[in-house]
PDB file of C-alpha atoms in Angstrom:
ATOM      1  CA  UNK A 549     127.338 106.008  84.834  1.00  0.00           C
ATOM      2  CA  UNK A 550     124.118 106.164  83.387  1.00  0.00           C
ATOM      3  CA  UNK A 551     121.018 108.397  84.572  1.00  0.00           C
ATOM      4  CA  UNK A 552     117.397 108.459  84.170  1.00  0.00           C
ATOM      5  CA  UNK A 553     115.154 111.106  85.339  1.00  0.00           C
ATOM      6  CA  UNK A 554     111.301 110.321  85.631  1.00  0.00           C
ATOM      7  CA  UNK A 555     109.242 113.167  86.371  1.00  0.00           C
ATOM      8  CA  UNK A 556     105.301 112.889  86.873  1.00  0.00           C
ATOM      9  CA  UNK A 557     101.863 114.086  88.062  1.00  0.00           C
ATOM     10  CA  UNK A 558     101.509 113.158  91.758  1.00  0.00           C
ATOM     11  CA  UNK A 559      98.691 111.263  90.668  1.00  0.00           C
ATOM     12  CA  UNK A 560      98.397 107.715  91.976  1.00  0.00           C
ATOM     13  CA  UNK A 561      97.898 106.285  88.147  1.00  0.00           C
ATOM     14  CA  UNK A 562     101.282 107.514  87.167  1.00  0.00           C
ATOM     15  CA  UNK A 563     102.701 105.252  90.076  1.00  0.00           C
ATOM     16  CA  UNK A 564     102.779 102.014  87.938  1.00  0.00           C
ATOM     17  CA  UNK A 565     104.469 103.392  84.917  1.00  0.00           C
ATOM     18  CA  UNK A 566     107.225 104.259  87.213  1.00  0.00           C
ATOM     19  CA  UNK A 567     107.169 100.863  88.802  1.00  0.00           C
ATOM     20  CA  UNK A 568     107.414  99.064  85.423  1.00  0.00           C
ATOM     21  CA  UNK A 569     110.295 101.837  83.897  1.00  0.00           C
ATOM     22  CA  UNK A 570     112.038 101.091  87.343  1.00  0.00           C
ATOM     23  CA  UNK A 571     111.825  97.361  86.513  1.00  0.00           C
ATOM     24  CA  UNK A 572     112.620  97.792  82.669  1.00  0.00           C
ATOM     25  CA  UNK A 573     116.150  99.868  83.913  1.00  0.00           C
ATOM     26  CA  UNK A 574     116.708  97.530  86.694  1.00  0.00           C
ATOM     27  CA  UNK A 575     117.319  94.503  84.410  1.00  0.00           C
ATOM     28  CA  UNK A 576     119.144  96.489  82.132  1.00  0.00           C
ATOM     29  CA  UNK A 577     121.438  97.784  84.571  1.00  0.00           C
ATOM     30  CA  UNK A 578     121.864  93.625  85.585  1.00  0.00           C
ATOM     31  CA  UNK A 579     120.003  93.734  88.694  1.00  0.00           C
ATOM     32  CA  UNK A 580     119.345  90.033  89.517  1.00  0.00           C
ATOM     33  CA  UNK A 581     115.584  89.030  88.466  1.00  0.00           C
ATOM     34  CA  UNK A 582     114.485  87.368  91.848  1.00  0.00           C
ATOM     35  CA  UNK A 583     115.667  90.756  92.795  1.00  0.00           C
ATOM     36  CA  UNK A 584     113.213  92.576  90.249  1.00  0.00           C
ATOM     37  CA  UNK A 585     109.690  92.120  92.712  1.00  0.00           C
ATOM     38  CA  UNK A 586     111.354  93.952  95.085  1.00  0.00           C
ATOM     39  CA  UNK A 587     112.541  96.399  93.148  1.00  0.00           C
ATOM     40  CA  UNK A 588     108.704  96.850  91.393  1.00  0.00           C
ATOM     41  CA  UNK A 589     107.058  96.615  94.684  1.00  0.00           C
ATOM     42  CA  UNK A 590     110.027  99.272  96.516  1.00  0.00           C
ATOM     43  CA  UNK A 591     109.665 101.912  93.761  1.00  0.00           C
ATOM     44  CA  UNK A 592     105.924 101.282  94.028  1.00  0.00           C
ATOM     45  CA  UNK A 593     105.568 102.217  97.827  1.00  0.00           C
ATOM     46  CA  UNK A 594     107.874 105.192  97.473  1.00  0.00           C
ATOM     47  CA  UNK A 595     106.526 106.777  94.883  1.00  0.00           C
ATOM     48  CA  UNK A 596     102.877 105.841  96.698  1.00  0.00           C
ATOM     49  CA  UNK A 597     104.392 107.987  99.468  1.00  0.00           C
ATOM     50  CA  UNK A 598     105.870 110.759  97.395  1.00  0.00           C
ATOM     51  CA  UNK A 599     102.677 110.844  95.915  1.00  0.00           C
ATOM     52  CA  UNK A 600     100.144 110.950  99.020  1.00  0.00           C
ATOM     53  CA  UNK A 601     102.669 113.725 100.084  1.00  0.00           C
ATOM     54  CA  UNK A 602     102.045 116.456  97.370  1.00  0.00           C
ATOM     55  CA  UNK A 603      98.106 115.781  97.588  1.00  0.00           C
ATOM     56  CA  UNK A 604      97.807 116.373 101.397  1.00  0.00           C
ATOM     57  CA  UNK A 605     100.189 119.645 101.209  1.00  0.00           C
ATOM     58  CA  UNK A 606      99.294 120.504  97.669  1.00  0.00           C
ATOM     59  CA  UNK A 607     102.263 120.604  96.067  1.00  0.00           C
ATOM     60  CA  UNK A 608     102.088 120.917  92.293  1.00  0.00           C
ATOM     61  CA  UNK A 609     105.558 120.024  91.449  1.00  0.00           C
ATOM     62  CA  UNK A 610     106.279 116.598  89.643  1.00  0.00           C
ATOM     63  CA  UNK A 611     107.444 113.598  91.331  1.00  0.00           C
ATOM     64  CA  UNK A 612     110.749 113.215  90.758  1.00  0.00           C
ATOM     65  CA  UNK A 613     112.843 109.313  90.234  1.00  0.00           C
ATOM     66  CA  UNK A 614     116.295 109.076  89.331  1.00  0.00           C
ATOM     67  CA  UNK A 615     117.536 105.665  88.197  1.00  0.00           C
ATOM     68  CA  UNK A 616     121.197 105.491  88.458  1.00  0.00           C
ATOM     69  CA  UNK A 617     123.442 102.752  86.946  1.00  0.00           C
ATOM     70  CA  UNK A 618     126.951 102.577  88.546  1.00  0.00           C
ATOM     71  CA  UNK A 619     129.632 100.104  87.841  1.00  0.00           C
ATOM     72  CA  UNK A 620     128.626  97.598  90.684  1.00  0.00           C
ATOM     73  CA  UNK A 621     125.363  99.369  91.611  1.00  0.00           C
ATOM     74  CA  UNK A 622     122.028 100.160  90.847  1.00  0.00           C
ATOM     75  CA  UNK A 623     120.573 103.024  92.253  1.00  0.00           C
ATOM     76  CA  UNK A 624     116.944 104.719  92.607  1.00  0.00           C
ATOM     77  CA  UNK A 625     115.770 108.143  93.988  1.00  0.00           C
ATOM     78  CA  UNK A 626     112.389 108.557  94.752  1.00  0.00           C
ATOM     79  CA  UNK A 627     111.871 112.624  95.499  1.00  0.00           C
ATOM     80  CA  UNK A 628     109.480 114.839  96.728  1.00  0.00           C
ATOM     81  CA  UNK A 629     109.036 118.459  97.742  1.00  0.00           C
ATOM     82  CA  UNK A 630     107.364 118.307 100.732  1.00  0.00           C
ATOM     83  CA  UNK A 631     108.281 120.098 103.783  1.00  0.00           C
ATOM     84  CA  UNK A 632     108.805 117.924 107.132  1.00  0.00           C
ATOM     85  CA  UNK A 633     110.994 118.709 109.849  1.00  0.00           C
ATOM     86  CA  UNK A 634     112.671 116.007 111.905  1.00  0.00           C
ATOM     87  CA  UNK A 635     110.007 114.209 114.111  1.00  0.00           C
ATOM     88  CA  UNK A 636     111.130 115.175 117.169  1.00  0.00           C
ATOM     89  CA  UNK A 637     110.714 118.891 116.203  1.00  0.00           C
ATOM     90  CA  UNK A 638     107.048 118.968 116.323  1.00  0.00           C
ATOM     91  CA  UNK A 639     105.733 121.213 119.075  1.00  0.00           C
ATOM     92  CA  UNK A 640     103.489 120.232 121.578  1.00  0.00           C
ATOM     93  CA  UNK A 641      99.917 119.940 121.024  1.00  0.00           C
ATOM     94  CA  UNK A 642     100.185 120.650 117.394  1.00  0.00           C
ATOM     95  CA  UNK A 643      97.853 119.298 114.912  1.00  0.00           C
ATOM     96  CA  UNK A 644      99.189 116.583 113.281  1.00  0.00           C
ATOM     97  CA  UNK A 645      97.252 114.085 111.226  1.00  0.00           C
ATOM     98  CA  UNK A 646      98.338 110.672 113.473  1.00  0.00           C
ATOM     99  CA  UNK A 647      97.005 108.660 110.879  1.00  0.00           C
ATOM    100  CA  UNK A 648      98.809 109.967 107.768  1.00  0.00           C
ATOM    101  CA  UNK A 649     101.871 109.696 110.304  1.00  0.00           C
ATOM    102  CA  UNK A 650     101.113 105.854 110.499  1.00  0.00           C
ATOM    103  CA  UNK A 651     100.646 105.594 107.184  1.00  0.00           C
ATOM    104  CA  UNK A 652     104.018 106.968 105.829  1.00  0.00           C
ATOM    105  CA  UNK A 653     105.776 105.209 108.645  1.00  0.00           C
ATOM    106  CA  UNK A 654     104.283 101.972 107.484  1.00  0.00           C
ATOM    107  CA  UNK A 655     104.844 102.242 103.712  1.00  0.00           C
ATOM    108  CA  UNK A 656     108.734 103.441 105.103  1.00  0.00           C
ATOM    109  CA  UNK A 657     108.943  99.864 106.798  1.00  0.00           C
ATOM    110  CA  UNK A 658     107.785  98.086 103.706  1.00  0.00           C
ATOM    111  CA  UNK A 659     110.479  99.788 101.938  1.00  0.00           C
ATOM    112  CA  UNK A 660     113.139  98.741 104.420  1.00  0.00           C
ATOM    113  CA  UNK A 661     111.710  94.970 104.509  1.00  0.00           C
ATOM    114  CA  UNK A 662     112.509  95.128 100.486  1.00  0.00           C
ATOM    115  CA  UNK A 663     115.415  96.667 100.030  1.00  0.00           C
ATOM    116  CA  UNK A 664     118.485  96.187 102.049  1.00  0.00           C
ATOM    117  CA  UNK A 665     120.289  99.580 101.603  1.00  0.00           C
ATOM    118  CA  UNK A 666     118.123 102.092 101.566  1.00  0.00           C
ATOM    119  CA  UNK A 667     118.152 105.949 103.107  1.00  0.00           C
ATOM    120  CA  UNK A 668     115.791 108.234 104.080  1.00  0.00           C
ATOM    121  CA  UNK A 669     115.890 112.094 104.212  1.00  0.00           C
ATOM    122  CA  UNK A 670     114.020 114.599 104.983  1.00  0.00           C
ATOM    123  CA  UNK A 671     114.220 118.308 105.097  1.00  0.00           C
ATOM    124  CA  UNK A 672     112.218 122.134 104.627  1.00  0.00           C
ATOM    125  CA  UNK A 673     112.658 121.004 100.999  1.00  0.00           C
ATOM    126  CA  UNK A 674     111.609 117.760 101.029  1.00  0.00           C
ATOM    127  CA  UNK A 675     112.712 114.142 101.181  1.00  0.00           C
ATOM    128  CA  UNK A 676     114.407 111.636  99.314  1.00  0.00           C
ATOM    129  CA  UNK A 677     114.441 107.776  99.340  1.00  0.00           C
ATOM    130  CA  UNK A 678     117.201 106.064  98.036  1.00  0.00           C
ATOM    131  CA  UNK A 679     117.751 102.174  97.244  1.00  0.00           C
ATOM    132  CA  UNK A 680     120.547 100.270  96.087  1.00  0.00           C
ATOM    133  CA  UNK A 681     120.736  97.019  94.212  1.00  0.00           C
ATOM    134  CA  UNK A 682     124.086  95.390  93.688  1.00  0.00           C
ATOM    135  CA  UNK A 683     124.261  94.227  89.806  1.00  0.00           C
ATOM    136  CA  UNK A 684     126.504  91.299  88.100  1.00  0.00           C
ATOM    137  CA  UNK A 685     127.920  92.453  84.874  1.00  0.00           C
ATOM    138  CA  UNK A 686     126.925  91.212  82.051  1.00  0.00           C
ATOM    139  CA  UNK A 687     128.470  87.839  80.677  1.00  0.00           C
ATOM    140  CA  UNK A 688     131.502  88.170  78.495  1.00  0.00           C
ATOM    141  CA  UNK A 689     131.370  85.826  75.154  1.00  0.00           C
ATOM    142  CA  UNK A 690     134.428  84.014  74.239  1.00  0.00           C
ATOM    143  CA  UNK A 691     135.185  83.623  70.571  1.00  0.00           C
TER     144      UNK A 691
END
């Protein structure tokens, strides 16, 4: 199993280089290429998110992506460290920015539309968004 970690600025111009890494390991990792758009356009709404998150709380801490290569899997983990609790736990009549709410529910659905195992979590901590691509392995030549 092999691992790599991508850590950035949660700066929106730092978004595409993880998109086109993300697309560079996919292929490696023999993710099929009519699979590779999604897997561009996946990475580049989570990490969007991720992103958005740390500017509105101000988090300093790096973005964190982990792209995983398993034996009939390819994996990514988009991470951030903001707080959320569970949406039913907000109390009433607290402030709550309804459109940032839309927002991140949106770019969640555009993630779910691409990818067809995905999970979502979110804690105190923060939250993780994981995809999974199934991969082919790589052709075997015959002497």
């Amino acid at each position: 199993m092999a691992t790599v970690e991508l850590r950035f600025s949660a700066l929106p111009e730092h978004v595409r280089t993880a998109r086109l890494v993300a697309a560079a390991v996919a292929r490696r990792a023999g993710v099929d290429e009519a699979a590779l758009d999604e897997v561009r356009l996946a990475v580049g709404e989570a990490c969007t998110r991720a992103v958005g998150l740390h500017q509105s709380g101000g988090i300093t801490a790096p973005v964190k992506v982990l792209l995983i290569e398993e034996e009939k899997q390819f994996s990514i983990e988009v991470g951030d460290e903001a707080p959320r609790s569970a949406p039913g736990d907000r109390a009433p009549g607290a402030a709550a920015d309804d459109a940032e709410a839309e927002e991140d529910d949106m770019g969640l659905a555009v993630i779910s539309g691409l990818v067809d195992d995905v999970e979502v979590t979110a804690g105190l901590h923060g939250g993780l968004i994981r995809m999974r691509w199934p991969t082919t392995p790589p052709a075997v030549a015959l002497a």
